[in-house]
Structures are given as structure tokens and as C-alpha cells.
DNA sequence: CTGCCCATGTAAATCGTTACATGATTAC
DNA sequence: GTAATCATGTAACGATTTACATGGGCAG
């Protein structure tokens, strides 16, 4: 169900076409939910049938884009969902799974995995930090649009919550990087020790 | 595809029935992958058809349990998967999604969400810490069985990798708790400040 | 006029959850 | 005997990914 509300959330800052939503929901982009166009277009149609969004093909535009916007009903439903208790997803971590079963593999393979882990979160970190800066400088498009449709008294909270969420993700990424780094160092020490012992025999 | 290998991994420490696998894969249990019996039983049958596991109904047992064990082929396939590069899943975080759209909600609702976040990871933390202790004391069943089928020279690595994975999860949980805690304190300060300003007017 | 990005979709397959069914064993 | 737990499944639904299809606009 979250995709539905991720779309509503996006549209609560600005009207947009399915294509624009698709770009934002591409993995690596700034949003907290990812989905492919093949999932987004049908969902938009369902939302339209529900009357939670309304779409109209722009006439001024040569590109036959269909721009969707939240209806009052959609806004209500979004708010209801947002305030509801969260269901945390079950644990599913394929990298951890690999790691604990790598106990029969050569150290270089373990090293490759840890380095890959670090590299993955290095990339994520760059994205999150970039977004954080864009929020602080008020250059993030989504944020600017959201602020524009709200009373100035709310601006601080809007920004603070965005920063809070981003900081959480930044700290997660930093943690994973530090963890992998320490693990790599431990692995190096372990191997040095083993080489020493082999020589000592 | 990961479920398949999570099952193979489990069976690489000890033969087991679908029911036993089901208990371990219950969320909250110690494994890094969760799944329900309705997914596990069919997967075991597919694995049997592939010849990666072989199951036989125990005759000494009054309960008609079917015990599965890895075949050599299954061991090979597991090792291949374990060593392969990991595909990290796309970002999907419904709690973050809620948080950034909570900017129109009353502070108490935000507080409830942050407290819920902390509570969730408090629970996870207890589980991970418990498992860590059980690994250190060598009382964890899965671990004992895995060690039993390996040369003593490998024991340290087996244990270290388990601890490494658990420490990662413990640190994740601690991070989420600290993050939520700090956010709650910030929220308290914000509200105190607002009350003060309102009085000052 | 060719290749790239914009733009919108459908169909099939895979993965995961929810709901339902059934029977045997064990503890009270 | 009856409730809880053991044990194994099937069917339907929902969510996600992969593959495929189509056509317009724009830059070189």
C-alpha cells in the first residue's frame, strides 16, 4: 500500500505527470520510496478512479503529458495514512546472509564483500548529503514548492522534518561504512597474524 | 531468489524440516531472512526437484516430519550464491515517508511516531543482543551444529563472522534509537520554545 | 534521418502475504 | 475432552520486476 501514499505525498507538494513521478521514484533519487513506471502508471489510474487524484492532459504543452493533482479527498486520505502507526517490514538482508555463510570462503572473497558494502553506502551517502545541502540552501525543487503552498509559520517545521529524515539516512550510511571499514581492518589483522604463525611454525 | 539461499544456508548447518525452518524464519527470530510457511513448503519442494536438497520422512518419529538435507549440488549452489556480488534492494522506508509528510500534523502525532520508532528498535536490539550473547557463550543451537561439522581451525572465523553480522545489526538498532531519542528531545525543546513565545506575546 | 530522451503504457513472471484446510500429538 | 502446539500444505491476492510496445520531439 505504501506506493499509493508515496505518490500522494509527492503530489501533495506539487502536481506532476506520471513520468515526473517516475524520475523521482527511480532508485538513487531523493525520495524514500522507489518504483518503476510500470507500477506508477496503473497506480495513478486507480487513484484517479478512487477520486484521490485528478489528471488532465495539458493543452498548452506539445508533449501530451497528463498532469495529476491531489483532490481534497486525496489530501485527507494521505493525512490519515501519514498519521497512522507504521508497520515495520520483516528483516530481509541478503548481504548479512551472505556474510555469515562466507565462513568457508577465502579471505579475499570476504574482503570483496565488505569493500562492496562500503562502496554501496559511500554512494548512498553522497546522495543523502547532497540532498541535505539542497534542503539547507532551499534549492531542492520539491521543498521550494512545498514551502510555497504553506504559511511561513510552518516553514521551520517542514524543513526540520526533512533534515531529520535525511540525517537519519546519513547516519545509517556512515554507520555501514564504518562497520565495513572496521571489519576490513580486522580481516587484515587476522591475515597478518595467520601469516606470522605459519612462518613461526 | 534469496529465500532459496536462505533455506540452503540454514540447511548447511543442520538438516531440518519445513516446520523448523519456518520457526527460524519467523520475524523476530535470529535469521537474516524472514518468510512464512506458505512460502517455505513450496520452495522446499522446488529445491527437491532441482536436486539441491533431499527430504525423507523420518520413520523413528511418530510425527510424520520430512527432514531435508543439503545435497553436494546444493552445497555448491549455495557457495556460488554466497560468494556472488550482492544486489542491494531499492530504498523503501515507509516510516521516513510518513515523517516528512507529518509536517502538517500536531506535535503529539510526530512524537508518537518517533516513540514508536524507538520502541521498534528497542525490541530488535534485545533480540540481537541476546543472539550475540548466545554466540559468545556458544549456546546458539545453529552455531553449535555448524561448528560440529567443521575443522577446529575454522571455528574462530565462523564465530567472528557471526559476531560481525550481529554487531552490525546491534549498531543499526542503537543508531535508530539514538536518532529517535534526539529527535524527541528536539521536539520537546521546540514546543517549550513555542509556549514561551506565546506567553511573551 | 538517426539516435536520444520524453512520455505512456500492457503483459507476464516472480515474490510475498493472507486466508483457509486438515490432521496428529501433547499437556492440562 | 479440549486447547495448544506440531506439522504440512493450497488458493487467492497483492506488490514488484522484467520484458515488450509505441509514438512524438529535438539535436546533430
XYZ file of C-alpha atoms (C1' of nucleotides) in Angstrom:
458
model
C 0.000 0.000 0.000
C 2.885 2.408 0.553
C 3.413 3.162 -3.121
C -0.040 4.691 -3.237
C 0.793 7.065 -0.384
C 4.271 7.815 -1.647
C 2.597 9.088 -4.820
C 0.028 11.066 -2.866
C 2.833 12.522 -0.792
C 4.725 13.568 -3.856
C 1.631 15.174 -5.323
C 0.976 16.954 -2.032
C 3.948 19.214 -2.804
C 3.270 19.726 -6.485
C 1.098 18.486 -9.341
C 3.066 16.187 -11.634
C 2.882 13.727 -14.512
C 3.474 10.008 -14.200
C 6.778 10.463 -15.914
C 7.973 13.063 -13.391
C 6.926 10.823 -10.525
C 8.795 8.002 -12.214
C 12.017 10.013 -12.246
C 11.712 10.865 -8.575
C 10.979 7.276 -7.649
C 13.953 5.952 -9.517
C 16.300 4.364 -7.082
C 19.112 6.679 -6.101
C 16.849 9.690 -6.375
C 15.863 11.585 -3.311
C 12.617 10.030 -2.315
C 12.113 7.381 0.353
C 10.197 5.059 -1.905
C 11.220 3.583 -5.207
C 9.066 2.222 -8.002
C 9.176 1.742 -11.750
C 6.948 3.446 -14.325
C 5.184 0.149 -14.994
C 3.909 0.273 -11.449
C 3.311 4.005 -11.280
C 1.037 4.455 -14.299
C -1.512 1.828 -13.247
C -1.470 3.128 -9.680
C -2.217 6.655 -10.899
C -5.199 5.337 -12.806
C -6.501 3.582 -9.737
C -6.043 6.737 -7.680
C -7.968 8.626 -10.321
C -10.819 6.108 -10.188
C -10.852 6.425 -6.405
C -11.109 10.178 -6.828
C -7.992 10.784 -4.758
C -6.180 12.471 -7.629
C -7.405 14.110 -10.806
C -5.446 14.194 -14.026
C -5.761 16.361 -17.055
C -3.807 16.450 -20.264
C -2.112 19.800 -20.597
C -3.176 21.619 -23.772
C -0.503 24.319 -23.715
C 2.078 21.539 -23.842
C 3.071 19.931 -27.173
C 4.072 16.814 -25.229
C 0.817 15.037 -24.406
C 1.529 14.910 -20.672
C -1.158 14.121 -18.156
C -0.724 16.215 -15.026
C -2.146 14.805 -11.806
C -3.052 16.749 -8.703
C -4.377 15.804 -5.277
C -8.101 16.150 -4.653
C -9.326 17.216 -1.180
C -10.287 13.573 -0.634
C -6.752 12.530 -1.579
C -5.295 15.009 0.869
C -7.487 13.588 3.615
C -6.502 10.030 2.849
C -2.821 10.960 2.755
C -3.056 12.642 6.141
C -4.856 9.638 7.610
C -2.137 7.275 6.383
C 0.723 9.509 7.406
C -0.544 9.727 10.968
C -1.271 6.016 11.283
C 1.170 3.721 13.078
C 3.893 2.353 10.875
C 4.236 -1.336 10.058
C 7.912 -2.179 10.053
C 8.867 -4.651 7.370
C 10.250 -8.079 8.273
C 14.020 -8.476 8.329
C 15.425 -9.289 4.915
C 19.119 -8.695 4.460
C 20.792 -10.690 1.752
C 24.226 -9.207 2.417
C 24.194 -10.332 6.047
C 23.010 -13.709 4.850
C 25.970 -13.973 2.518
C 28.380 -12.789 5.177
C 27.533 -15.418 7.768
C 27.800 -18.185 5.173
C 31.100 -16.885 3.842
C 32.881 -18.741 6.634
C 34.157 -21.311 4.165
C 35.299 -18.836 1.532
C 38.821 -17.469 1.058
C 39.530 -14.177 2.899
C 39.748 -12.282 -0.380
C 36.134 -13.068 -1.115
C 35.107 -11.793 2.309
C 37.184 -8.698 1.674
C 35.474 -8.128 -1.668
C 32.080 -8.309 0.004
C 32.973 -5.876 2.760
C 34.507 -3.486 0.246
C 31.357 -3.752 -1.868
C 29.261 -2.956 1.185
C 31.334 0.120 1.916
C 31.181 1.213 -1.721
C 27.406 0.864 -1.799
C 26.913 3.085 1.224
C 29.546 5.524 0.025
C 27.311 6.128 -2.963
C 24.184 6.424 -0.840
C 25.969 8.835 1.455
C 26.846 11.165 -1.403
C 23.194 11.278 -2.405
C 21.873 11.922 1.100
C 24.486 14.578 1.833
C 23.725 16.280 -1.452
C 20.047 16.370 -0.601
C 20.765 17.690 2.851
C 22.740 20.562 1.421
C 19.997 21.304 -1.081
C 17.475 21.449 1.746
C 19.650 23.763 3.805
C 20.190 26.059 0.851
C 16.495 25.826 -0.011
C 17.319 24.840 -3.583
C 15.523 21.488 -3.587
C 12.616 21.822 -6.015
C 10.196 19.676 -4.060
C 10.915 21.617 -0.900
C 10.568 25.036 -2.515
C 7.193 24.064 -3.925
C 6.030 22.664 -0.613
C 7.038 25.815 1.247
C 5.285 27.961 -1.344
C 1.919 26.410 -0.519
C 2.183 26.810 3.242
C 2.089 29.612 5.779
C 5.560 30.897 6.779
C 4.908 29.804 10.366
C 5.089 26.171 9.175
C 8.289 26.559 7.183
C 10.635 25.759 10.005
C 8.884 22.503 10.835
C 8.740 21.429 7.178
C 12.474 21.959 6.828
C 13.379 20.450 10.197
C 11.499 17.248 9.454
C 13.190 16.898 6.072
C 16.571 17.410 7.720
C 15.701 14.968 10.464
C 14.868 12.252 7.951
C 17.966 12.962 5.886
C 20.201 12.979 8.957
C 18.861 9.592 9.874
C 19.799 8.235 6.478
C 23.177 9.930 6.535
C 23.935 8.385 9.891
C 22.835 4.973 8.667
C 25.175 5.220 5.702
C 28.047 6.417 7.867
C 27.454 3.537 10.229
C 27.559 0.941 7.469
C 30.749 2.450 6.097
C 32.444 2.495 9.498
C 31.303 -1.049 10.201
C 32.652 -2.352 6.905
C 35.867 -0.404 7.370
C 36.485 -1.846 10.810
C 35.675 -5.309 9.562
C 38.201 -4.926 6.752
C 40.839 -3.858 9.257
C 40.044 -6.810 11.471
C 40.360 -9.094 8.465
C 43.744 -7.623 7.607
C 44.937 -8.156 11.158
C 43.648 -11.708 11.124
C 45.533 -12.498 7.953
C 48.745 -10.868 9.112
C 48.500 -12.943 12.252
C 47.978 -16.133 10.283
C 50.939 -15.432 8.039
C 53.083 -14.812 11.106
C 52.022 -18.071 12.721
C 52.666 -20.003 9.525
C 56.189 -18.575 9.372
C 56.760 -19.335 13.049
C 55.975 -22.999 12.627
C 15.806 -15.609 -5.136
C 17.193 -15.005 -1.665
C 14.658 -17.165 0.124
C 16.006 -20.162 -1.725
C 19.527 -19.466 -0.499
C 18.436 -18.547 2.998
C 16.948 -22.042 3.194
C 20.065 -23.649 1.751
C 22.142 -21.686 4.246
C 20.036 -22.879 7.135
C 20.316 -26.463 5.946
C 24.081 -26.075 5.573
C 24.346 -26.067 9.365
C 21.854 -28.817 10.058
C 19.192 -30.946 8.386
C 15.712 -29.721 9.247
C 12.013 -29.977 8.491
C 9.961 -27.291 6.806
C 8.366 -26.563 10.127
C 11.693 -25.978 11.848
C 12.791 -23.694 9.040
C 9.503 -21.879 9.391
C 10.165 -21.157 13.072
C 13.627 -19.809 12.357
C 12.330 -17.628 9.546
C 9.632 -16.122 11.673
C 10.227 -12.447 12.029
C 11.965 -11.621 15.253
C 13.860 -14.885 15.185
C 17.548 -14.858 14.664
C 17.918 -15.320 10.966
C 18.516 -12.563 8.449
C 15.667 -13.595 6.217
C 12.024 -13.952 7.059
C 9.346 -15.987 5.334
C 6.103 -17.745 6.125
C 5.403 -21.471 5.963
C 3.198 -20.948 2.924
C 6.285 -19.812 1.041
C 8.721 -22.247 2.604
C 6.967 -25.522 1.838
C 6.624 -24.926 -1.915
C 10.219 -23.666 -2.079
C 11.470 -26.841 -0.399
C 9.640 -28.899 -2.993
C 11.239 -26.933 -5.802
C 14.646 -27.370 -4.212
C 13.992 -31.084 -4.003
C 13.049 -31.231 -7.689
C 16.235 -29.332 -8.520
C 18.175 -31.908 -6.531
C 19.689 -29.267 -4.246
C 18.121 -30.785 -1.147
C 16.775 -34.220 -0.393
C 13.965 -34.896 2.036
C 12.908 -38.057 3.777
C 10.136 -38.740 6.210
C 11.617 -39.926 9.478
C 10.301 -43.369 10.458
C 11.524 -43.361 14.043
C 9.437 -40.237 14.601
C 5.699 -40.536 15.336
C 5.235 -37.057 13.897
C 5.376 -37.501 10.131
C 8.068 -34.892 9.666
C 10.006 -34.637 6.444
C 13.638 -33.861 7.161
C 15.570 -32.087 4.421
C 19.328 -32.038 3.981
C 21.675 -30.355 1.507
C 22.938 -32.412 -1.399
C 26.502 -31.831 -2.673
C 24.951 -29.969 -5.584
C 23.017 -27.799 -3.140
C 26.193 -27.012 -1.235
C 27.867 -25.951 -4.465
C 24.979 -23.714 -5.463
C 24.878 -22.139 -2.018
C 28.583 -21.369 -2.117
C 28.261 -19.858 -5.595
C 25.469 -17.558 -4.445
C 27.142 -16.612 -1.204
C 30.295 -15.512 -2.998
C 28.460 -13.595 -5.726
C 28.148 -9.812 -5.502
C 25.157 -8.627 -3.554
C 22.303 -6.713 -5.118
C 21.203 -4.067 -2.665
C 17.463 -3.549 -2.594
C 15.935 -0.225 -3.630
C 15.147 2.256 -0.864
C 11.726 1.684 0.635
C 11.147 3.268 4.010
C 7.560 3.924 4.910
C 8.407 5.457 8.290
C 10.612 8.117 6.714
C 7.868 8.725 4.195
C 5.406 9.339 6.990
C 7.815 11.541 8.876
C 8.433 14.006 6.058
C 4.713 14.353 5.412
C 3.912 14.800 9.086
C 4.728 18.500 8.736
C 1.069 19.383 8.949
C 0.266 17.157 11.912
C 0.141 18.170 15.581
C 3.429 17.693 17.507
C 1.922 14.898 19.577
C 1.448 12.810 16.464
C 5.072 13.338 15.479
C 6.070 12.408 18.998
C 4.030 9.221 18.835
C 5.792 8.243 15.625
C 9.263 8.861 16.975
C 8.448 6.980 20.165
C 7.131 4.100 18.064
C 10.327 4.083 16.062
C 12.404 3.919 19.222
C 10.206 1.169 20.639
C 10.525 -0.900 17.490
C 14.311 -0.805 17.554
C 14.384 -1.348 21.307
C 12.741 -4.676 20.640
C 15.086 -5.530 17.794
C 18.041 -4.602 19.963
C 17.030 -7.038 22.671
C 16.884 -9.817 20.083
C 20.253 -9.035 18.501
C 21.967 -8.631 21.856
C 20.508 -11.911 23.040
C 21.808 -13.661 19.957
C 25.218 -12.097 20.384
C 25.455 -13.407 23.907
C 24.365 -16.853 22.783
C 27.084 -16.853 20.137
C 29.729 -15.780 22.620
C 28.673 -18.440 25.076
C 28.437 -20.966 22.234
C 24.908 -21.871 23.259
C 23.205 -20.979 19.988
C 21.943 -24.244 18.506
C 22.595 -23.336 14.905
C 26.130 -22.291 15.724
C 26.930 -25.395 17.766
C 25.779 -27.596 14.922
C 27.737 -25.630 12.362
C 30.909 -25.826 14.437
C 30.420 -29.567 14.912
C 30.664 -30.195 11.181
C 33.839 -28.167 10.642
C 37.524 -28.464 11.486
C 38.513 -26.596 14.674
C 40.835 -24.375 12.630
C 37.722 -22.810 11.056
C 35.860 -22.244 14.312
C 37.231 -18.801 15.025
C 36.250 -17.483 11.603
C 32.753 -18.972 11.835
C 32.195 -17.268 15.168
C 33.816 -13.986 14.194
C 31.629 -13.635 11.109
C 28.500 -14.314 13.124
C 29.550 -11.690 15.662
C 30.421 -9.258 12.909
C 26.955 -9.560 11.382
C 25.253 -9.288 14.761
C 27.342 -6.276 15.759
C 26.276 -4.565 12.552
C 22.647 -5.116 13.431
C 23.159 -4.082 17.032
C 24.773 -0.853 15.907
C 21.963 -0.201 13.452
C 19.389 -0.608 16.210
C 21.358 1.593 18.600
C 21.617 4.247 15.916
C 17.877 4.290 15.273
C 17.185 4.528 18.986
C 19.632 7.392 19.473
C 18.274 9.177 16.415
C 14.686 8.914 17.603
C 15.685 9.929 21.105
C 17.465 13.051 19.912
C 14.550 13.900 17.668
C 12.168 13.612 20.604
C 14.346 15.920 22.654
C 14.488 18.421 19.809
C 10.710 18.275 19.563
C 10.363 18.929 23.289
C 12.675 21.918 23.031
C 10.738 23.249 20.047
C 7.460 23.039 21.919
C 8.864 24.600 25.081
C 10.169 27.426 22.943
C 6.801 27.913 21.272
C 4.983 28.012 24.589
C 7.458 30.575 25.868
C 6.968 32.782 22.819
C 3.209 32.543 23.082
C 3.384 33.672 26.708
C 5.748 36.511 25.813
C 3.323 37.957 23.293
C 17.397 10.885 -40.866
C 19.299 8.803 -36.918
C 19.794 8.409 -32.265
C 18.349 10.016 -27.770
C 15.226 11.471 -24.384
C 10.283 12.382 -23.384
C 6.043 10.084 -22.379
C 2.659 6.386 -21.523
C 1.503 2.267 -21.181
C 0.496 -3.515 -21.237
C 1.652 -8.444 -20.193
C 3.897 -11.898 -17.966
C 6.542 -13.571 -14.342
C 8.205 -13.554 -9.646
C 7.970 -12.778 -4.850
C 5.430 -12.238 -0.629
C 1.128 -12.115 2.373
C -3.404 -13.540 3.843
C -6.786 -16.823 4.306
C -8.108 -21.350 4.611
C -7.812 -26.579 5.363
C -6.519 -30.694 7.727
C -4.953 -33.976 10.951
C -1.856 -35.739 14.644
C 0.320 -35.193 19.315
C 0.810 -33.407 23.880
C -0.384 -31.015 28.274
C -3.996 -29.915 31.402
C -12.074 -33.959 26.125
C -10.293 -29.810 24.773
C -6.926 -26.470 23.923
C -2.310 -25.604 22.368
C 1.302 -26.849 19.569
C 3.269 -29.704 15.855
C 3.198 -30.353 11.003
C 2.160 -29.713 6.063
C 0.119 -27.802 2.775
C -3.221 -24.959 -1.156
C -5.516 -20.843 -3.192
C -6.117 -16.268 -3.870
C -4.478 -11.887 -3.722
C -1.214 -8.087 -3.762
C 3.255 -5.986 -4.730
C 7.290 -5.724 -7.610
C 10.261 -6.640 -11.577
C 11.178 -7.702 -16.343
C 10.121 -7.515 -20.937
C 7.907 -5.522 -24.558
C 5.364 -1.843 -27.404
C 4.564 2.624 -29.284
C 4.985 7.231 -30.840
C 6.351 12.342 -30.573
C 10.033 15.967 -30.194
C 14.708 17.515 -30.625
C 19.798 17.764 -31.585
C 23.463 16.616 -34.621
